[in-house]
Short mmCIF file of C-alpha atoms in Angstrom, two decimals:
data_model
loop_
_atom_site.label_atom_id
_atom_site.label_comp_id
_atom_site.label_asym_id
_atom_site.label_seq_id
_atom_site.Cartn_x
_atom_site.Cartn_y
_atom_site.Cartn_z
CA MET A 274 35.15 -102.53 40.34
CA GLU A 275 32.53 -100.01 41.15
CA THR A 276 29.42 -99.61 38.88
CA ASN A 277 27.35 -96.64 38.31
CA THR A 278 23.59 -97.57 38.58
CA LEU A 279 20.47 -95.41 38.06
CA GLU A 280 18.77 -94.29 41.31
CA VAL A 281 15.19 -93.41 41.64
CA LYS A 282 14.78 -89.94 42.89
CA LEU A 283 11.07 -89.52 43.07
CA GLU A 284 8.13 -91.95 44.21
CA VAL A 285 5.49 -90.36 42.00
CA CYS A 286 6.30 -88.48 38.80
CA ALA A 287 4.15 -87.35 35.81
CA GLY A 288 5.33 -86.80 32.27
CA LEU A 289 3.12 -84.88 30.01
CA ASP A 290 3.39 -85.08 26.15
CA VAL A 291 1.91 -81.78 24.77
CA HIS A 292 -0.01 -81.26 21.56
CA ALA A 293 -2.14 -78.50 20.09
CA LYS A 294 -5.39 -80.28 20.88
CA THR A 295 -4.44 -83.13 23.43
CA VAL A 296 -2.37 -83.68 26.44
CA VAL A 297 -1.14 -87.27 27.11
CA ALA A 298 -0.37 -87.64 30.84
CA CYS A 299 1.60 -90.51 32.44
CA VAL A 300 1.99 -90.88 36.14
CA LEU A 301 4.53 -93.42 37.42
CA THR A 302 4.18 -94.57 41.03
CA GLY A 303 6.87 -96.78 42.77
CA SER A 304 9.17 -97.15 45.78
CA LEU A 305 12.64 -95.58 45.74
CA ASP A 306 14.29 -98.96 46.11
CA SER A 307 13.02 -100.37 42.81
CA LEU A 308 13.17 -99.24 39.16
CA ARG A 309 9.63 -100.82 38.66
CA ALA A 310 6.66 -98.57 38.86
CA LYS A 311 2.90 -98.60 38.51
CA LYS A 312 1.86 -96.95 35.28
CA GLU A 313 -1.32 -94.88 34.59
CA ILE A 314 -1.93 -92.99 31.37
CA ARG A 315 -4.66 -90.58 30.62
CA THR A 316 -5.39 -88.24 27.68
CA PHE A 317 -7.10 -84.79 28.23
CA GLY A 318 -8.04 -81.98 25.93
CA THR A 319 -6.35 -78.52 26.01
CA ARG A 320 -9.42 -76.40 26.71
CA THR A 321 -9.22 -74.72 30.04
CA PHE A 322 -11.85 -76.95 31.84
CA GLU A 323 -10.09 -80.00 30.62
CA LEU A 324 -6.72 -78.70 31.66
CA ARG A 325 -8.34 -78.11 35.20
CA LEU A 326 -9.42 -81.80 35.19
CA LEU A 327 -5.78 -82.67 34.53
CA GLY A 328 -4.70 -80.63 37.48
CA GLU A 329 -7.21 -82.29 39.73
CA TRP A 330 -6.09 -85.73 38.73
CA LEU A 331 -2.43 -84.90 39.16
CA THR A 332 -3.26 -83.49 42.61
CA GLU A 333 -5.17 -86.41 43.65
CA LYS A 334 -2.25 -88.74 42.56
CA LYS A 335 -0.10 -86.58 44.81
CA VAL A 336 2.59 -86.10 42.14
CA GLU A 337 5.99 -84.96 43.27
CA LYS A 338 7.09 -83.51 39.97
CA VAL A 339 5.24 -82.76 36.63
CA LEU A 340 7.50 -82.54 33.61
CA MET A 341 6.61 -81.65 30.16
CA GLU A 342 8.45 -80.58 26.84
CA SER A 343 8.83 -77.03 25.69
CA THR A 344 6.84 -77.64 22.50
CA GLY A 345 6.42 -74.48 20.69
CA GLN A 346 3.98 -72.33 22.75
CA TYR A 347 1.65 -75.21 23.44
CA TRP A 348 3.01 -75.76 26.90
CA CYS A 349 2.36 -72.10 28.00
CA PRO A 350 -1.32 -72.34 28.76
CA ILE A 351 -1.04 -75.88 30.20
CA TRP A 352 1.54 -74.43 32.71
CA ASN A 353 -0.57 -71.44 33.52
CA VAL A 354 -3.50 -73.62 34.39
CA LEU A 355 -1.49 -76.12 36.48
CA GLU A 356 0.08 -73.49 38.25
CA GLU A 357 -3.14 -72.88 39.95
CA PHE A 358 -2.91 -76.23 41.62
CA ASP A 359 0.58 -75.52 43.25
CA LEU A 360 1.90 -78.52 41.31
CA PRO A 361 5.87 -78.73 41.23
CA LEU A 362 6.18 -78.07 37.46
CA ALA A 363 9.27 -78.44 35.29
CA LEU A 364 9.99 -77.58 31.72
CA ALA A 365 12.41 -79.74 29.80
CA ASN A 366 14.50 -79.09 26.67
CA PRO A 367 12.99 -81.57 24.03
CA GLN A 368 16.52 -81.95 22.53
CA ARG A 369 17.96 -83.44 25.72
CA ILE A 370 14.97 -85.78 26.12
CA LYS A 371 14.74 -86.91 22.61
CA GLY A 372 18.56 -87.60 22.58
CA ILE A 373 17.79 -90.81 24.59
CA PRO A 374 16.33 -93.38 22.25
CA GLY A 375 12.79 -94.76 22.83
CA ARG A 376 9.85 -95.91 20.86
CA LYS A 377 7.75 -93.21 19.36
CA THR A 378 4.07 -92.91 20.26
CA ASP A 379 2.27 -90.38 22.36
CA GLN A 380 1.89 -92.80 25.18
CA LYS A 381 5.47 -93.96 25.00
CA ASP A 382 6.51 -90.14 24.93
CA SER A 383 4.76 -89.34 28.18
CA GLU A 384 5.94 -92.35 29.77
CA TRP A 385 9.58 -91.77 28.79
CA ILE A 386 9.24 -88.08 30.13
CA ALA A 387 8.04 -89.61 33.26
CA ARG A 388 10.73 -92.16 33.53
CA LEU A 389 13.60 -89.60 33.03
CA GLY A 390 11.98 -87.13 35.51
CA ARG A 391 11.59 -90.07 38.11
CA MET A 392 15.39 -90.91 37.58
CA GLY A 393 16.25 -87.17 37.95
CA LEU A 394 17.85 -87.17 34.49
CA VAL A 395 16.29 -84.12 33.01
CA ALA A 396 17.19 -80.55 34.16
CA SER A 397 14.45 -78.11 34.52
CA SER A 398 14.37 -75.01 32.25
CA TYR A 399 14.35 -71.63 33.74
CA ILE A 400 10.70 -70.17 33.73
CA PRO A 401 10.22 -66.68 35.17
CA SER A 402 7.20 -65.23 36.92
CA ARG A 403 4.16 -64.54 35.01
CA GLU A 404 4.65 -60.61 35.06
CA ILE A 405 8.31 -61.27 33.66
CA GLN A 406 6.96 -63.71 30.92
CA GLU A 407 4.69 -61.02 29.81
CA LEU A 408 7.55 -58.48 29.72
CA ARG A 409 9.51 -60.98 27.80
CA SER A 410 6.73 -61.27 25.14
CA LEU A 411 6.43 -57.42 24.84
CA THR A 412 10.13 -56.90 24.29
CA ARG A 413 10.47 -59.81 21.90
CA THR A 414 7.49 -58.61 19.99
CA ARG A 415 8.99 -55.05 19.82
CA LYS A 416 12.15 -56.75 18.48
CA SER A 417 10.23 -58.43 15.56
CA TYR A 418 8.72 -54.95 14.76
CA ILE A 419 12.21 -53.42 14.70
CA ASN A 420 13.29 -56.12 12.33
CA GLU A 421 10.06 -55.56 10.13
CA ARG A 422 10.80 -51.70 10.20
CA THR A 423 14.32 -52.25 8.81
CA GLN A 424 13.10 -54.50 6.06
CA HIS A 425 10.60 -51.89 4.87
CA ARG A 426 13.08 -49.14 5.17
CA ASN A 427 15.57 -51.18 2.89
CA ARG A 428 12.67 -51.85 0.46
CA VAL A 429 12.06 -48.07 0.35
CA GLN A 430 15.70 -47.38 -0.40
CA ASN A 431 15.42 -50.14 -3.24
CA VAL A 432 12.51 -48.35 -4.98
CA LEU A 433 14.27 -44.95 -4.82
CA GLN A 434 17.43 -46.52 -6.16
CA HIS A 435 15.53 -48.17 -9.02
CA ALA A 436 13.87 -44.76 -9.81
CA ASN A 437 17.29 -43.12 -9.85
CA ILE A 438 16.20 -41.00 -6.73
CA LYS A 439 19.30 -39.99 -4.79
CA LEU A 440 17.60 -38.43 -1.76
CA ALA A 441 19.36 -40.38 0.70
CA ASP A 442 22.83 -39.01 -0.58
CA PHE A 443 21.78 -35.53 0.61
CA ILE A 444 19.52 -36.09 3.63
CA THR A 445 20.82 -38.48 6.28
CA ASP A 446 17.54 -39.81 7.52
CA ILE A 447 14.86 -39.84 4.94
CA PHE A 448 12.37 -41.51 7.19
CA ASN A 449 12.00 -38.53 9.73
CA GLY A 450 11.76 -34.75 9.41
CA SER A 451 12.69 -33.25 6.09
CA GLY A 452 13.37 -36.51 4.64
CA ARG A 453 9.97 -37.90 5.36
CA ASN A 454 8.40 -34.60 3.95
CA CYS A 455 10.24 -35.12 0.82
CA LEU A 456 8.99 -38.66 0.45
CA GLU A 457 5.48 -37.49 0.89
CA LEU A 458 6.02 -34.88 -1.84
CA LEU A 459 7.12 -37.81 -4.21
CA LEU A 460 3.83 -39.60 -3.40
CA THR A 461 1.74 -36.71 -4.61
CA GLY A 462 3.48 -36.89 -7.95
CA GLU A 463 4.08 -33.12 -7.64
CA LYS A 464 7.17 -31.87 -9.45
CA ALA A 465 10.16 -31.38 -7.02
CA THR A 466 11.17 -27.83 -7.71
CA GLU A 467 13.54 -25.73 -5.69
CA GLU A 468 10.94 -23.56 -4.30
CA ARG A 469 8.64 -26.49 -3.36
CA VAL A 470 11.41 -28.43 -1.75
CA GLY A 471 12.46 -25.44 0.23
CA GLN A 472 9.11 -25.23 1.83
CA VAL A 473 9.23 -28.78 2.97
CA ILE A 474 12.76 -29.12 4.29
CA SER A 475 14.25 -27.79 7.41
CA LYS A 476 16.48 -24.62 7.28
CA ARG A 477 19.28 -26.62 9.23
CA CYS A 478 19.72 -29.07 6.10
CA LYS A 479 23.41 -29.03 5.05
CA HIS A 480 22.48 -29.19 1.55
CA SER A 481 20.60 -26.54 -0.51
CA PRO A 482 17.13 -27.00 -1.91
CA THR A 483 18.50 -27.01 -5.30
CA ASP A 484 20.69 -30.03 -4.74
CA ILE A 485 17.88 -31.84 -3.04
CA ALA A 486 15.41 -31.03 -5.69
CA GLU A 487 17.78 -32.25 -8.16
CA SER A 488 18.30 -35.57 -6.48
CA MET A 489 14.55 -36.01 -6.42
CA ASN A 490 13.96 -35.64 -10.10
CA GLY A 491 14.11 -39.33 -11.05
CA ALA A 492 11.72 -41.61 -12.89
CA LEU A 493 9.28 -42.86 -10.46
CA SER A 494 6.66 -44.90 -12.15
CA LYS A 495 3.05 -45.32 -11.07
CA ASN A 496 3.73 -48.88 -9.68
CA GLN A 497 6.82 -47.68 -7.96
CA ARG A 498 4.72 -44.87 -6.32
CA ILE A 499 2.27 -47.62 -5.16
CA LEU A 500 5.09 -49.64 -3.53
CA LEU A 501 6.53 -46.56 -1.91
CA GLU A 502 3.20 -45.49 -0.37
CA SER A 503 2.75 -49.12 0.78
CA HIS A 504 5.93 -49.23 2.70
CA LEU A 505 5.65 -45.83 4.13
CA ARG A 506 2.20 -46.62 5.47
CA SER A 507 3.54 -49.84 6.77
CA LEU A 508 6.20 -47.79 8.60
CA GLU A 509 3.53 -45.62 10.08
CA ARG A 510 1.70 -48.63 11.53
CA ILE A 511 4.72 -50.21 13.01
CA ASP A 512 5.56 -46.84 14.69
CA GLU A 513 2.10 -46.90 16.35
CA GLU A 514 2.39 -50.45 17.39
CA MET A 515 5.74 -49.96 18.79
CA HIS A 516 4.48 -46.97 20.82
CA VAL A 517 1.78 -49.07 22.42
CA LEU A 518 4.32 -51.68 23.20
CA ASN A 519 6.73 -49.25 24.71
CA GLU A 520 4.08 -47.89 26.92
CA ALA A 521 3.24 -51.37 28.28
CA ILE A 522 6.87 -52.21 28.80
CA GLU A 523 7.26 -48.97 30.67
CA GLU A 524 4.35 -49.78 32.93
CA ILE A 525 6.04 -53.07 33.93
CA THR A 526 9.60 -51.86 34.28
CA SER A 527 8.56 -49.06 36.40
CA LYS A 528 7.90 -51.55 39.21
CA TYR A 529 11.66 -52.41 38.92
CA ALA A 530 12.96 -48.79 38.87
CA GLU A 531 15.99 -49.39 41.14
CA ILE A 532 17.16 -52.39 39.11
CA MET A 533 16.60 -50.43 35.86
CA GLU A 534 18.58 -47.43 37.19
CA ALA A 535 21.44 -49.88 38.53
CA LEU A 536 21.56 -51.71 35.03
CA GLN A 537 21.78 -48.56 33.04
CA THR A 538 25.07 -47.54 35.21
CA ILE A 539 26.99 -50.31 33.27
CA PRO A 540 28.94 -48.77 30.37
CA GLY A 541 27.22 -49.71 27.23
CA VAL A 542 23.73 -50.50 28.62
CA LYS A 543 21.01 -48.07 27.89
CA LYS A 544 17.24 -48.13 28.64
CA ARG A 545 16.22 -50.47 25.95
CA ALA A 546 19.03 -52.91 26.61
CA ALA A 547 18.16 -52.82 30.49
CA GLU A 548 14.51 -53.59 29.49
CA ILE A 549 15.48 -56.63 27.62
CA ILE A 550 18.07 -57.90 30.28
CA LEU A 551 15.34 -57.49 32.80
CA ALA A 552 12.85 -59.43 30.55
CA GLU A 553 15.17 -62.37 29.97
CA VAL A 554 17.09 -62.88 33.18
CA GLY A 555 14.28 -61.58 35.56
CA PRO A 556 14.66 -59.43 38.52
CA ASN A 557 16.80 -61.78 40.49
CA VAL A 558 19.30 -64.60 39.61
CA GLU A 559 18.35 -67.16 42.31
CA GLN A 560 17.73 -69.76 39.48
CA PHE A 561 21.45 -69.42 38.53
CA SER A 562 24.07 -70.84 40.96
CA SER A 563 26.87 -68.60 39.68
CA ALA A 564 27.76 -66.04 36.97
CA LYS A 565 29.38 -68.87 35.02
CA GLN A 566 26.10 -70.62 34.82
CA LEU A 567 24.29 -67.42 33.71
CA ALA A 568 26.77 -66.97 30.85
CA SER A 569 26.45 -70.54 29.85
CA TRP A 570 22.58 -70.07 29.77
CA ALA A 571 23.26 -66.78 27.72
CA GLY A 572 25.43 -68.59 25.36
CA LEU A 573 28.44 -66.25 26.07
CA CYS A 574 30.91 -68.79 27.18
CA PRO A 575 33.21 -71.00 25.00
CA GLY A 576 32.05 -74.56 24.44
CA SER A 577 34.38 -77.53 25.86
CA TYR A 578 35.95 -79.53 23.20
CA GLU A 579 38.71 -82.00 24.12
CA SER A 580 39.93 -85.19 22.12
CA GLY A 581 42.84 -87.35 22.67
CA GLY A 582 44.15 -85.50 25.69
CA ALA A 583 44.16 -82.29 23.60
CA ARG A 584 42.01 -79.44 24.37
CA LYS A 585 40.84 -77.53 21.02
CA SER A 586 39.39 -74.19 20.70
CA ALA A 587 35.62 -73.89 20.66
CA HIS A 588 33.07 -71.25 19.70
CA ILE A 589 30.51 -69.83 22.15
CA THR A 590 27.64 -72.02 22.85
CA SER A 591 24.00 -71.52 21.61
CA GLY A 592 21.80 -69.84 24.26
CA ASN A 593 19.27 -67.18 24.76
CA LYS A 594 19.56 -65.38 21.42
CA TYR A 595 17.71 -62.30 22.61
CA LEU A 596 19.86 -61.83 25.54
CA LYS A 597 23.11 -62.67 23.70
CA THR A 598 22.22 -60.15 20.85
CA ILE A 599 21.63 -57.18 23.00
CA LEU A 600 24.73 -58.00 25.22
CA TYR A 601 26.82 -58.22 22.10
CA GLN A 602 25.71 -54.78 21.12
CA CYS A 603 26.38 -53.48 24.70
CA GLY A 604 29.77 -55.04 24.72
CA GLY A 605 30.58 -53.33 21.36
CA SER A 606 29.49 -49.83 22.81
CA ALA A 607 31.28 -50.37 26.09
CA GLY A 608 34.58 -51.49 24.41
CA ARG A 609 34.55 -48.44 22.25
CA SER A 610 33.26 -46.05 24.98
CA ASN A 611 35.41 -43.58 27.07
CA ASN A 612 35.28 -46.00 30.08
CA THR A 613 38.88 -46.93 30.50
CA LEU A 614 38.11 -50.17 32.23
CA PHE A 615 36.22 -51.43 29.15
CA SER A 616 38.13 -49.66 26.47
CA GLU A 617 41.49 -51.07 27.81
CA PHE A 618 40.16 -54.54 28.25
CA TYR A 619 38.67 -54.33 24.59
CA ASN A 620 41.98 -53.14 23.12
CA ARG A 621 43.92 -55.84 25.03
CA ILE A 622 41.71 -58.65 23.74
CA SER A 623 41.46 -57.27 20.06
CA LYS A 624 45.30 -56.97 19.68
CA ARG A 625 45.68 -60.80 20.60
CA GLY A 626 42.69 -61.95 18.76
CA SER A 627 39.86 -60.41 16.80
CA LYS A 628 37.58 -57.46 17.46
CA LYS A 629 34.57 -59.90 17.41
CA LYS A 630 36.20 -61.84 20.31
CA ALA A 631 36.87 -58.67 22.16
CA ILE A 632 33.13 -57.70 21.83
CA ILE A 633 32.08 -61.06 23.10
CA ALA A 634 34.54 -60.76 26.04
CA CYS A 635 33.09 -57.35 26.84
CA ALA A 636 29.57 -58.71 26.81
CA HIS A 637 30.61 -61.56 29.13
CA LYS A 638 31.95 -59.09 31.56
CA ILE A 639 28.83 -56.90 31.40
CA LEU A 640 26.87 -60.18 32.12
CA ARG A 641 29.02 -60.80 35.16
CA ILE A 642 28.20 -57.45 36.35
CA VAL A 643 24.62 -57.89 35.76
CA TYR A 644 24.70 -61.02 37.93
CA LYS A 645 26.41 -59.13 40.66
CA ILE A 646 23.72 -56.28 40.58
CA LEU A 647 20.85 -58.69 40.58
CA SER A 648 22.16 -60.89 43.35
CA GLU A 649 22.54 -57.74 45.47
CA GLN A 650 19.50 -56.41 47.37
CA PRO A 651 18.28 -53.31 45.12
CA ASN A 652 18.64 -50.89 47.88
CA ARG A 653 22.27 -51.89 48.41
CA VAL A 654 23.11 -51.26 44.82
CA ASN A 655 24.88 -47.99 44.16
CA LYS A 656 27.48 -46.51 41.85
CA LYS A 657 30.30 -46.90 44.18
CA ILE A 658 29.55 -50.66 44.64
CA LEU A 659 29.24 -50.96 40.82
CA THR A 660 32.44 -49.19 40.11
CA ARG A 661 34.34 -51.51 42.55
CA CYS A 662 32.63 -54.57 40.96
CA SER A 663 33.58 -53.41 37.40
CA GLU A 664 37.22 -52.78 38.18
CA HIS A 665 37.57 -56.10 39.87
CA LEU A 666 35.85 -58.13 37.04
CA VAL A 667 37.74 -56.39 34.14
CA ARG A 668 41.22 -56.28 35.93
CA ASN A 669 40.96 -59.76 37.06
CA ASN A 670 40.28 -61.43 33.92
#
């Protein structure tokens, strides 16, 4: 009977247990023929000069691989400093490491990570280049501002509703143009007369100044006016911050103009979606062996669940939530667009399942096209190639 035994893949491997103030490093050194290894453990601080001392020590030990956990954001500065020493770095998912039992101390953690890395049992996480990491931080921060803006807008609606002000029933967008002017009028405490409202709204408004003025004559108390002003000023601040972020994002994405242009030729993918895709996936897909692996990383492929010889249905897996969210939005837009390739595919899936499954299927197709685009040389990507690629992917489901 054949038995599966663990094989040593590396002679010298280091494991780092990362914390806010300290890094515990364990270096294991041994031959490939034996599981036994010489162990050396040191503790370093997380200030820059201390991390450089760590880098010098690892270089001196001729480490073949440095493995660390993705503990919050604590690993980022350590990674950035150790990159200067050209060390072979790898980031591990802590859930996969902690899934294998072991005694819990900082020294044991670093040793356990080193042992797993020496046996080749830990897969490295995808870490993009420094520039793409910065782009990713910018787009994710913008996303948080968008969510915060939505919260403030909902709170404004709640204040108006409690005050029995029905402005949103007569002006579609109360946060821009005529609607914003009406809100500023409410903040002044001035009575919303037909004449005064007529001065602040656009002549293109569908409803008359009389109707709008009547909708604004609610009972707005002093405290409600304070809340309304607070939320509106917060919205102004968020808009200013987003403007700065958009300029910084534009500065980075302009270096990848051909890729951005190619991504926006995909049905359902607009400029903002292309920016997020570039930030999350990167300008190439060398780190992914196939489109299936990219879909698995994004969380857009179904999980595998089989028991007793019977294969059961499974939901899509967890993955990159930022990429999955934007692709889901793009999939919905593409499925309901005039593009026959996606609309026919969407209708076919929705008839035999649900609309949500159809959107996810469209998002999966978009991601496969993204993989094709990024795997091609930028100067070879054009609309003709993209059209043939789209037709092949959609029709050969």
